[in-house]
Amino acid sequence: MGNVFGEKKTPKEIVREQKRMVRRSVRQLEREIATLKREEKKLIANIKKDAKKNQMSSVRIMAKDLVRIRKQQTKFLNLTAQLRAIGLQMTTVQSINTMSESIKKVSQAMTKLNKQINLPELQKAIANFMKENEKMEMKQEVMEDAMEDVFDDLEDEEQTDKIVNQVLDELQISLDSQLVDAPGSKQKVEQKVENKEEKELEARMGNL
């Protein structure tokens, strides 16, 4: 089946045309059903009218027409339901066809991509990356250990100086107390202070 230019139609185009035909048929059947319903109402009104006049032969003829019209409505309703079901099936077919085309395109793209990928080069690049990354991690660990050693040494020095100063302060206090408490020590201390002051005074005089 081709178009006006003799080109072969795609499955998508064929499904679209068939669905259009189905919708057109459904609309036509719905119009027929509406017409039959109007005739049904007229017949019912006429049947009641003739029944009141006791024209039973006319009533029976119109009753038979009413039965025929109602059967026709039922057939048209069934046909409409079937056509709508066919339309849904066509929609499903179109969806499957679209999905099939998408899968086909993805498959082609994957095939093309796989051809472009050089597996040995990729494995070599990954191995090189892992190797360099391992070296970097080792260097980082060495630097961290070195920094920890430096900070530990500084902290040890600070604690050592603190202990030495504390000991010296305690020794100075103890030495001063011993000098004060010793016999004649007070006089010796005072004499040392006086000698120191005299030396400082002589030095100042010499600088003048």
PDB file of C-alpha atoms in Angstrom:
ATOM      1  CA  MET A   1       0.000   0.000   0.000  1.00  0.00           C
ATOM      2  CA  GLY A   2       1.559   3.305  -1.091  1.00  0.00           C
ATOM      3  CA  ASN A   3       0.761   6.988  -1.112  1.00  0.00           C
ATOM      4  CA  VAL A   4       0.134   9.289  -4.116  1.00  0.00           C
ATOM      5  CA  PHE A   5       3.860   9.345  -4.885  1.00  0.00           C
ATOM      6  CA  GLY A   6       4.118   5.555  -4.930  1.00  0.00           C
ATOM      7  CA  GLU A   7       6.208   5.424  -1.768  1.00  0.00           C
ATOM      8  CA  LYS A   8       5.622   2.656   0.730  1.00  0.00           C
ATOM      9  CA  LYS A   9       3.875   3.792   3.894  1.00  0.00           C
ATOM     10  CA  THR A  10       5.381   3.189   7.279  1.00  0.00           C
ATOM     11  CA  PRO A  11       3.545   1.061   9.877  1.00  0.00           C
ATOM     12  CA  LYS A  12       2.906   4.228  11.869  1.00  0.00           C
ATOM     13  CA  GLU A  13       1.180   5.885   8.920  1.00  0.00           C
ATOM     14  CA  ILE A  14      -0.907   2.762   8.208  1.00  0.00           C
ATOM     15  CA  VAL A  15      -2.065   2.545  11.829  1.00  0.00           C
ATOM     16  CA  ARG A  16      -2.913   6.255  11.837  1.00  0.00           C
ATOM     17  CA  GLU A  17      -5.108   5.859   8.729  1.00  0.00           C
ATOM     18  CA  GLN A  18      -6.868   2.787  10.107  1.00  0.00           C
ATOM     19  CA  LYS A  19      -7.604   4.551  13.376  1.00  0.00           C
ATOM     20  CA  ARG A  20      -9.010   7.481  11.447  1.00  0.00           C
ATOM     21  CA  MET A  21     -11.333   5.131   9.547  1.00  0.00           C
ATOM     22  CA  VAL A  22     -12.441   3.501  12.794  1.00  0.00           C
ATOM     23  CA  ARG A  23     -13.271   6.868  14.371  1.00  0.00           C
ATOM     24  CA  ARG A  24     -15.218   7.866  11.268  1.00  0.00           C
ATOM     25  CA  SER A  25     -17.239   4.622  11.402  1.00  0.00           C
ATOM     26  CA  VAL A  26     -17.965   5.090  15.104  1.00  0.00           C
ATOM     27  CA  ARG A  27     -19.268   8.627  14.529  1.00  0.00           C
ATOM     28  CA  GLN A  28     -21.497   7.362  11.694  1.00  0.00           C
ATOM     29  CA  LEU A  29     -22.933   4.595  13.882  1.00  0.00           C
ATOM     30  CA  GLU A  30     -23.565   7.054  16.703  1.00  0.00           C
ATOM     31  CA  ARG A  31     -25.538   9.255  14.306  1.00  0.00           C
ATOM     32  CA  GLU A  32     -27.597   6.230  13.209  1.00  0.00           C
ATOM     33  CA  ILE A  33     -28.283   5.309  16.843  1.00  0.00           C
ATOM     34  CA  ALA A  34     -29.425   8.871  17.580  1.00  0.00           C
ATOM     35  CA  THR A  35     -31.786   8.718  14.577  1.00  0.00           C
ATOM     36  CA  LEU A  36     -33.236   5.399  15.745  1.00  0.00           C
ATOM     37  CA  LYS A  37     -33.812   6.808  19.230  1.00  0.00           C
ATOM     38  CA  ARG A  38     -35.814   9.710  17.766  1.00  0.00           C
ATOM     39  CA  GLU A  39     -37.903   7.261  15.698  1.00  0.00           C
ATOM     40  CA  GLU A  40     -38.405   5.146  18.833  1.00  0.00           C
ATOM     41  CA  LYS A  41     -39.823   8.116  20.725  1.00  0.00           C
ATOM     42  CA  LYS A  42     -42.192   8.975  17.846  1.00  0.00           C
ATOM     43  CA  LEU A  43     -43.405   5.369  17.618  1.00  0.00           C
ATOM     44  CA  ILE A  44     -44.047   5.174  21.355  1.00  0.00           C
ATOM     45  CA  ALA A  45     -46.049   8.393  21.185  1.00  0.00           C
ATOM     46  CA  ASN A  46     -48.074   7.132  18.209  1.00  0.00           C
ATOM     47  CA  ILE A  47     -48.657   3.752  19.885  1.00  0.00           C
ATOM     48  CA  LYS A  48     -50.085   5.491  22.945  1.00  0.00           C
ATOM     49  CA  LYS A  49     -52.191   7.758  20.781  1.00  0.00           C
ATOM     50  CA  ASP A  50     -53.707   4.887  18.738  1.00  0.00           C
ATOM     51  CA  ALA A  51     -54.143   2.780  21.844  1.00  0.00           C
ATOM     52  CA  LYS A  52     -56.305   5.517  23.347  1.00  0.00           C
ATOM     53  CA  LYS A  53     -58.400   5.430  20.161  1.00  0.00           C
ATOM     54  CA  ASN A  54     -58.616   1.632  20.433  1.00  0.00           C
ATOM     55  CA  GLN A  55     -56.942   1.162  17.030  1.00  0.00           C
ATOM     56  CA  MET A  56     -55.276  -2.083  17.995  1.00  0.00           C
ATOM     57  CA  SER A  57     -54.237  -3.206  14.507  1.00  0.00           C
ATOM     58  CA  SER A  58     -52.247  -0.004  14.049  1.00  0.00           C
ATOM     59  CA  VAL A  59     -50.796  -0.417  17.536  1.00  0.00           C
ATOM     60  CA  ARG A  60     -49.511  -3.931  16.734  1.00  0.00           C
ATOM     61  CA  ILE A  61     -47.880  -2.792  13.467  1.00  0.00           C
ATOM     62  CA  MET A  62     -46.112   0.080  15.209  1.00  0.00           C
ATOM     63  CA  ALA A  63     -45.090  -2.237  18.070  1.00  0.00           C
ATOM     64  CA  LYS A  64     -43.392  -4.545  15.568  1.00  0.00           C
ATOM     65  CA  ASP A  65     -41.547  -1.514  14.131  1.00  0.00           C
ATOM     66  CA  LEU A  66     -40.500  -0.537  17.658  1.00  0.00           C
ATOM     67  CA  VAL A  67     -39.058  -4.014  18.265  1.00  0.00           C
ATOM     68  CA  ARG A  68     -37.170  -3.833  14.964  1.00  0.00           C
ATOM     69  CA  ILE A  69     -35.779  -0.373  15.796  1.00  0.00           C
ATOM     70  CA  ARG A  70     -34.634  -1.463  19.245  1.00  0.00           C
ATOM     71  CA  LYS A  71     -32.878  -4.542  17.787  1.00  0.00           C
ATOM     72  CA  GLN A  72     -31.157  -2.266  15.267  1.00  0.00           C
ATOM     73  CA  GLN A  73     -30.008   0.015  18.075  1.00  0.00           C
ATOM     74  CA  THR A  74     -28.558  -2.971  19.934  1.00  0.00           C
ATOM     75  CA  LYS A  75     -26.656  -4.086  16.813  1.00  0.00           C
ATOM     76  CA  PHE A  76     -25.264  -0.588  16.255  1.00  0.00           C
ATOM     77  CA  LEU A  77     -24.251  -0.311  19.905  1.00  0.00           C
ATOM     78  CA  ASN A  78     -22.412  -3.645  19.660  1.00  0.00           C
ATOM     79  CA  LEU A  79     -20.700  -2.549  16.460  1.00  0.00           C
ATOM     80  CA  THR A  80     -19.666   0.731  18.080  1.00  0.00           C
ATOM     81  CA  ALA A  81     -18.162  -1.149  21.043  1.00  0.00           C
ATOM     82  CA  GLN A  82     -16.291  -3.496  18.707  1.00  0.00           C
ATOM     83  CA  LEU A  83     -14.919  -0.634  16.631  1.00  0.00           C
ATOM     84  CA  ARG A  84     -13.729   1.172  19.752  1.00  0.00           C
ATOM     85  CA  ALA A  85     -12.019  -2.022  20.899  1.00  0.00           C
ATOM     86  CA  ILE A  86     -10.323  -2.257  17.504  1.00  0.00           C
ATOM     87  CA  GLY A  87      -9.192   1.355  17.904  1.00  0.00           C
ATOM     88  CA  LEU A  88      -7.652   0.528  21.265  1.00  0.00           C
ATOM     89  CA  GLN A  89      -5.891  -2.473  19.754  1.00  0.00           C
ATOM     90  CA  MET A  90      -4.491  -0.265  17.016  1.00  0.00           C
ATOM     91  CA  THR A  91      -3.238   2.164  19.651  1.00  0.00           C
ATOM     92  CA  THR A  92      -1.526  -0.758  21.388  1.00  0.00           C
ATOM     93  CA  VAL A  93      -0.001  -1.911  18.113  1.00  0.00           C
ATOM     94  CA  GLN A  94       1.229   1.604  17.419  1.00  0.00           C
ATOM     95  CA  SER A  95       2.794   1.803  20.901  1.00  0.00           C
ATOM     96  CA  ILE A  96       4.496  -1.571  20.398  1.00  0.00           C
ATOM     97  CA  ASN A  97       5.761  -0.446  17.007  1.00  0.00           C
ATOM     98  CA  THR A  98       7.102   2.811  18.485  1.00  0.00           C
ATOM     99  CA  MET A  99       8.798   0.891  21.283  1.00  0.00           C
ATOM    100  CA  SER A 100      10.262  -1.535  18.749  1.00  0.00           C
ATOM    101  CA  GLU A 101      11.693   1.324  16.706  1.00  0.00           C
ATOM    102  CA  SER A 102      13.157   2.898  19.845  1.00  0.00           C
ATOM    103  CA  ILE A 103      14.778  -0.386  20.876  1.00  0.00           C
ATOM    104  CA  LYS A 104      16.161  -0.786  17.379  1.00  0.00           C
ATOM    105  CA  LYS A 105      17.709   2.703  17.468  1.00  0.00           C
ATOM    106  CA  VAL A 106      19.183   2.122  20.915  1.00  0.00           C
ATOM    107  CA  SER A 107      20.604  -1.215  19.777  1.00  0.00           C
ATOM    108  CA  GLN A 108      22.214   0.434  16.755  1.00  0.00           C
ATOM    109  CA  ALA A 109      23.679   3.169  18.934  1.00  0.00           C
ATOM    110  CA  MET A 110      25.078   0.625  21.395  1.00  0.00           C
ATOM    111  CA  THR A 111      26.600  -1.397  18.549  1.00  0.00           C
ATOM    112  CA  LYS A 112      28.243   1.713  17.160  1.00  0.00           C
ATOM    113  CA  LEU A 113      29.515   2.701  20.601  1.00  0.00           C
ATOM    114  CA  ASN A 114      30.918  -0.766  21.278  1.00  0.00           C
ATOM    115  CA  LYS A 115      32.815  -0.636  17.997  1.00  0.00           C
ATOM    116  CA  GLN A 116      34.370   2.688  18.989  1.00  0.00           C
ATOM    117  CA  ILE A 117      35.484   1.459  22.411  1.00  0.00           C
ATOM    118  CA  ASN A 118      38.957  -0.056  22.466  1.00  0.00           C
ATOM    119  CA  LEU A 119      38.795  -2.539  25.335  1.00  0.00           C
ATOM    120  CA  PRO A 120      42.565  -3.066  25.788  1.00  0.00           C
ATOM    121  CA  GLU A 121      43.155   0.693  25.907  1.00  0.00           C
ATOM    122  CA  LEU A 122      40.305   1.114  28.361  1.00  0.00           C
ATOM    123  CA  GLN A 123      41.706  -1.606  30.633  1.00  0.00           C
ATOM    124  CA  LYS A 124      45.165  -0.035  30.405  1.00  0.00           C
ATOM    125  CA  ALA A 125      43.780   3.409  31.290  1.00  0.00           C
ATOM    126  CA  ILE A 126      41.874   2.003  34.286  1.00  0.00           C
ATOM    127  CA  ALA A 127      44.962   0.131  35.527  1.00  0.00           C
ATOM    128  CA  ASN A 128      47.101   3.269  35.163  1.00  0.00           C
ATOM    129  CA  PHE A 129      44.518   5.301  37.054  1.00  0.00           C
ATOM    130  CA  MET A 130      44.438   2.784  39.904  1.00  0.00           C
ATOM    131  CA  LYS A 131      48.232   2.781  40.066  1.00  0.00           C
ATOM    132  CA  GLU A 132      48.551   6.576  40.180  1.00  0.00           C
ATOM    133  CA  ASN A 133      45.728   6.825  42.692  1.00  0.00           C
ATOM    134  CA  GLU A 134      47.511   4.338  44.954  1.00  0.00           C
ATOM    135  CA  LYS A 135      50.710   6.379  44.736  1.00  0.00           C
ATOM    136  CA  MET A 136      48.842   9.524  45.647  1.00  0.00           C
ATOM    137  CA  GLU A 137      47.252   7.859  48.661  1.00  0.00           C
ATOM    138  CA  MET A 138      50.670   6.617  49.855  1.00  0.00           C
ATOM    139  CA  LYS A 139      52.175  10.111  49.538  1.00  0.00           C
ATOM    140  CA  GLN A 140      49.265  11.587  51.420  1.00  0.00           C
ATOM    141  CA  GLU A 141      49.716   9.070  54.250  1.00  0.00           C
ATOM    142  CA  VAL A 142      53.452   9.885  54.466  1.00  0.00           C
ATOM    143  CA  MET A 143      52.726  13.611  54.633  1.00  0.00           C
ATOM    144  CA  GLU A 144      50.103  13.107  57.317  1.00  0.00           C
ATOM    145  CA  ASP A 145      52.522  10.982  59.392  1.00  0.00           C
ATOM    146  CA  ALA A 146      55.250  13.627  59.029  1.00  0.00           C
ATOM    147  CA  MET A 147      52.920  16.397  60.122  1.00  0.00           C
ATOM    148  CA  GLU A 148      51.809  14.360  63.115  1.00  0.00           C
ATOM    149  CA  ASP A 149      55.482  13.805  64.105  1.00  0.00           C
ATOM    150  CA  VAL A 150      56.230  17.535  63.851  1.00  0.00           C
ATOM    151  CA  PHE A 151      53.253  18.477  65.991  1.00  0.00           C
ATOM    152  CA  ASP A 152      54.106  15.747  68.487  1.00  0.00           C
ATOM    153  CA  ASP A 153      57.712  17.066  68.768  1.00  0.00           C
ATOM    154  CA  LEU A 154      56.483  20.611  69.290  1.00  0.00           C
ATOM    155  CA  GLU A 155      54.081  19.487  71.937  1.00  0.00           C
ATOM    156  CA  ASP A 156      56.827  17.453  73.666  1.00  0.00           C
ATOM    157  CA  GLU A 157      59.138  20.508  73.647  1.00  0.00           C
ATOM    158  CA  GLU A 158      56.440  22.698  75.161  1.00  0.00           C
ATOM    159  CA  GLN A 159      55.719  20.164  77.888  1.00  0.00           C
ATOM    160  CA  THR A 160      59.460  19.729  78.567  1.00  0.00           C
ATOM    161  CA  ASP A 161      60.000  23.498  78.881  1.00  0.00           C
ATOM    162  CA  LYS A 162      56.987  23.770  81.135  1.00  0.00           C
ATOM    163  CA  ILE A 163      58.315  21.038  83.464  1.00  0.00           C
ATOM    164  CA  VAL A 164      61.836  22.554  83.537  1.00  0.00           C
ATOM    165  CA  ASN A 165      60.488  26.022  84.326  1.00  0.00           C
ATOM    166  CA  GLN A 166      58.239  24.621  86.998  1.00  0.00           C
ATOM    167  CA  VAL A 167      61.164  22.742  88.600  1.00  0.00           C
ATOM    168  CA  LEU A 168      63.417  25.799  88.426  1.00  0.00           C
ATOM    169  CA  ASP A 169      60.731  27.979  89.994  1.00  0.00           C
ATOM    170  CA  GLU A 170      60.294  25.488  92.799  1.00  0.00           C
ATOM    171  CA  LEU A 171      64.088  25.251  93.306  1.00  0.00           C
ATOM    172  CA  GLN A 172      64.441  29.045  93.428  1.00  0.00           C
ATOM    173  CA  ILE A 173      61.726  29.303  96.057  1.00  0.00           C
ATOM    174  CA  SER A 174      63.341  26.518  98.035  1.00  0.00           C
ATOM    175  CA  LEU A 175      66.819  28.131  97.741  1.00  0.00           C
ATOM    176  CA  ASP A 176      65.565  31.491  98.895  1.00  0.00           C
ATOM    177  CA  SER A 177      63.797  29.945 101.867  1.00  0.00           C
ATOM    178  CA  GLN A 178      66.963  28.037 102.813  1.00  0.00           C
ATOM    179  CA  LEU A 179      69.041  31.197 102.668  1.00  0.00           C
ATOM    180  CA  VAL A 180      66.600  33.070 104.826  1.00  0.00           C
ATOM    181  CA  ASP A 181      66.282  30.325 107.414  1.00  0.00           C
ATOM    182  CA  ALA A 182      70.048  29.550 107.665  1.00  0.00           C
ATOM    183  CA  PRO A 183      72.070  31.127 110.619  1.00  0.00           C
ATOM    184  CA  GLY A 184      73.747  34.334 109.506  1.00  0.00           C
ATOM    185  CA  SER A 185      72.314  33.939 106.044  1.00  0.00           C
ATOM    186  CA  LYS A 186      70.251  37.073 106.317  1.00  0.00           C
ATOM    187  CA  GLN A 187      73.352  39.157 106.905  1.00  0.00           C
ATOM    188  CA  LYS A 188      75.114  37.490 103.952  1.00  0.00           C
ATOM    189  CA  VAL A 189      72.207  38.204 101.687  1.00  0.00           C
ATOM    190  CA  GLU A 190      72.042  41.828 102.813  1.00  0.00           C
ATOM    191  CA  GLN A 191      75.804  42.198 102.320  1.00  0.00           C
ATOM    192  CA  LYS A 192      75.556  40.767  98.774  1.00  0.00           C
ATOM    193  CA  VAL A 193      72.790  43.239  97.975  1.00  0.00           C
ATOM    194  CA  GLU A 194      74.851  46.150  99.289  1.00  0.00           C
ATOM    195  CA  ASN A 195      77.908  45.066  97.300  1.00  0.00           C
ATOM    196  CA  LYS A 196      75.797  44.809  94.149  1.00  0.00           C
ATOM    197  CA  GLU A 197      74.397  48.304  94.664  1.00  0.00           C
ATOM    198  CA  GLU A 198      77.892  49.747  95.240  1.00  0.00           C
ATOM    199  CA  LYS A 199      79.157  48.143  92.017  1.00  0.00           C
ATOM    200  CA  GLU A 200      76.243  49.549  90.056  1.00  0.00           C
ATOM    201  CA  LEU A 201      76.879  53.032  91.504  1.00  0.00           C
ATOM    202  CA  GLU A 202      80.617  52.860  90.637  1.00  0.00           C
ATOM    203  CA  ALA A 203      79.737  51.797  87.103  1.00  0.00           C
ATOM    204  CA  ARG A 204      77.418  54.770  86.678  1.00  0.00           C
ATOM    205  CA  MET A 205      80.092  57.152  88.009  1.00  0.00           C
ATOM    206  CA  GLY A 206      82.611  55.734  85.598  1.00  0.00           C
ATOM    207  CA  ASN A 207      80.316  56.371  82.662  1.00  0.00           C
ATOM    208  CA  LEU A 208      80.029  60.087  83.509  1.00  0.00           C
TER     209      LEU A 208
END
